[in-house]
């Protein structure tokens, strides 16, 4: 459940924050985050009226780990899932 103090971040803000930006157009790559939602069960944003996605601080931590594993470490989705499942307790 969400706390009142937990500030939610929309999908575009999160994409900019972690660096998921198309280098040519400078627009956020929100499609990547939506794809990750289908592959990683740990990533469950709050979807409010109009189908807009909002991410809690816990979701943001999970996205940062996924970004690190996939984009910076070059892992496959399967490898990232395994690593994330093993280290989820530390988040």
mmCIF file of C-alpha atoms in Angstrom:
data_model
loop_
_atom_site.group_PDB
_atom_site.id
_atom_site.type_symbol
_atom_site.label_atom_id
_atom_site.label_comp_id
_atom_site.label_asym_id
_atom_site.label_seq_id
_atom_site.Cartn_x
_atom_site.Cartn_y
_atom_site.Cartn_z
ATOM 1 C CA UNK A 1 0.000 0.000 0.000
ATOM 2 C CA UNK A 2 1.116 3.564 -0.579
ATOM 3 C CA UNK A 3 2.047 5.896 2.248
ATOM 4 C CA UNK A 4 0.826 9.477 2.198
ATOM 5 C CA UNK A 5 4.485 10.575 2.315
ATOM 6 C CA UNK A 6 5.464 8.388 -0.642
ATOM 7 C CA UNK A 7 5.822 10.738 -3.614
ATOM 8 C CA UNK A 8 4.871 9.074 -6.855
ATOM 9 C CA UNK A 9 6.784 9.657 -10.084
ATOM 10 C CA UNK A 10 5.208 9.321 -13.509
ATOM 11 C CA UNK A 11 6.723 7.167 -16.217
ATOM 12 C CA UNK A 12 8.337 10.044 -18.163
ATOM 13 C CA UNK A 13 9.952 11.515 -15.047
ATOM 14 C CA UNK A 14 11.355 8.108 -14.136
ATOM 15 C CA UNK A 15 12.740 7.524 -17.631
ATOM 16 C CA UNK A 16 14.559 10.874 -17.481
ATOM 17 C CA UNK A 17 15.791 10.214 -13.940
ATOM 18 C CA UNK A 18 17.477 6.912 -14.785
ATOM 19 C CA UNK A 19 18.722 7.987 -18.212
ATOM 20 C CA UNK A 20 16.335 6.103 -20.482
ATOM 21 C CA UNK A 21 16.317 8.815 -23.127
ATOM 22 C CA UNK A 22 16.500 8.500 -26.886
ATOM 23 C CA UNK A 23 19.817 10.208 -27.752
ATOM 24 C CA UNK A 24 18.541 11.445 -31.115
ATOM 25 C CA UNK A 25 15.157 12.868 -30.113
ATOM 26 C CA UNK A 26 15.916 13.539 -26.421
ATOM 27 C CA UNK A 27 12.520 12.024 -25.519
ATOM 28 C CA UNK A 28 12.051 9.524 -22.667
ATOM 29 C CA UNK A 29 11.976 5.848 -23.652
ATOM 30 C CA UNK A 30 8.831 5.003 -21.724
ATOM 31 C CA UNK A 31 8.201 1.942 -23.874
ATOM 32 C CA UNK A 32 11.233 0.311 -22.271
ATOM 33 C CA UNK A 33 9.770 0.715 -18.797
ATOM 34 C CA UNK A 34 6.434 -0.705 -19.964
ATOM 35 C CA UNK A 35 8.279 -3.693 -21.468
ATOM 36 C CA UNK A 36 10.182 -4.270 -18.233
ATOM 37 C CA UNK A 37 6.846 -4.374 -16.374
ATOM 38 C CA UNK A 38 5.906 -7.413 -18.466
ATOM 39 C CA UNK A 39 9.189 -9.185 -17.764
ATOM 40 C CA UNK A 40 9.883 -8.393 -14.089
ATOM 41 C CA UNK A 41 7.183 -9.330 -11.582
ATOM 42 C CA UNK A 42 8.849 -7.094 -8.963
ATOM 43 C CA UNK A 43 7.940 -4.007 -10.970
ATOM 44 C CA UNK A 44 4.310 -3.078 -10.308
ATOM 45 C CA UNK A 45 3.581 0.636 -10.719
ATOM 46 C CA UNK A 46 0.346 2.117 -9.488
ATOM 47 C CA UNK A 47 -1.995 2.657 -12.422
ATOM 48 C CA UNK A 48 -4.493 5.434 -11.745
ATOM 49 C CA UNK A 49 -7.382 6.896 -13.717
ATOM 50 C CA UNK A 50 -6.704 7.172 -17.404
ATOM 51 C CA UNK A 51 -4.171 4.325 -17.292
ATOM 52 C CA UNK A 52 -1.302 6.549 -16.166
ATOM 53 C CA UNK A 53 1.570 4.791 -14.421
ATOM 54 C CA UNK A 54 3.048 6.130 -11.210
ATOM 55 C CA UNK A 55 6.084 4.656 -9.506
ATOM 56 C CA UNK A 56 6.698 4.550 -5.751
ATOM 57 C CA UNK A 57 10.146 4.851 -4.194
ATOM 58 C CA UNK A 58 10.352 1.032 -4.007
ATOM 59 C CA UNK A 59 9.481 0.757 -7.712
ATOM 60 C CA UNK A 60 12.148 3.342 -8.516
ATOM 61 C CA UNK A 61 14.787 1.296 -6.658
ATOM 62 C CA UNK A 62 13.782 -1.824 -8.584
ATOM 63 C CA UNK A 63 13.943 0.062 -11.917
ATOM 64 C CA UNK A 64 17.411 1.393 -11.074
ATOM 65 C CA UNK A 65 18.638 -2.146 -10.355
ATOM 66 C CA UNK A 66 17.086 -3.467 -13.578
ATOM 67 C CA UNK A 67 18.652 -0.599 -15.549
ATOM 68 C CA UNK A 68 22.058 -1.306 -13.989
ATOM 69 C CA UNK A 69 21.887 -5.034 -14.703
ATOM 70 C CA UNK A 70 20.621 -4.743 -18.273
ATOM 71 C CA UNK A 71 22.186 -1.553 -19.582
ATOM 72 C CA UNK A 72 25.415 -1.198 -17.600
ATOM 73 C CA UNK A 73 26.305 -4.830 -16.874
ATOM 74 C CA UNK A 74 25.004 -6.132 -20.202
ATOM 75 C CA UNK A 75 23.024 -8.987 -18.675
ATOM 76 C CA UNK A 76 20.214 -10.766 -20.431
ATOM 77 C CA UNK A 77 16.683 -10.441 -19.087
ATOM 78 C CA UNK A 78 16.896 -14.015 -17.798
ATOM 79 C CA UNK A 79 20.147 -13.267 -15.949
ATOM 80 C CA UNK A 80 18.798 -9.994 -14.573
ATOM 81 C CA UNK A 81 15.667 -11.767 -13.292
ATOM 82 C CA UNK A 82 17.787 -14.345 -11.495
ATOM 83 C CA UNK A 83 20.051 -11.713 -9.943
ATOM 84 C CA UNK A 84 17.106 -9.532 -8.938
ATOM 85 C CA UNK A 85 15.304 -12.468 -7.309
ATOM 86 C CA UNK A 86 18.438 -13.409 -5.357
ATOM 87 C CA UNK A 87 19.045 -9.838 -4.135
ATOM 88 C CA UNK A 88 15.460 -8.613 -3.708
ATOM 89 C CA UNK A 89 15.627 -8.826 0.062
ATOM 90 C CA UNK A 90 18.259 -6.049 0.108
ATOM 91 C CA UNK A 91 15.956 -3.492 -1.541
#
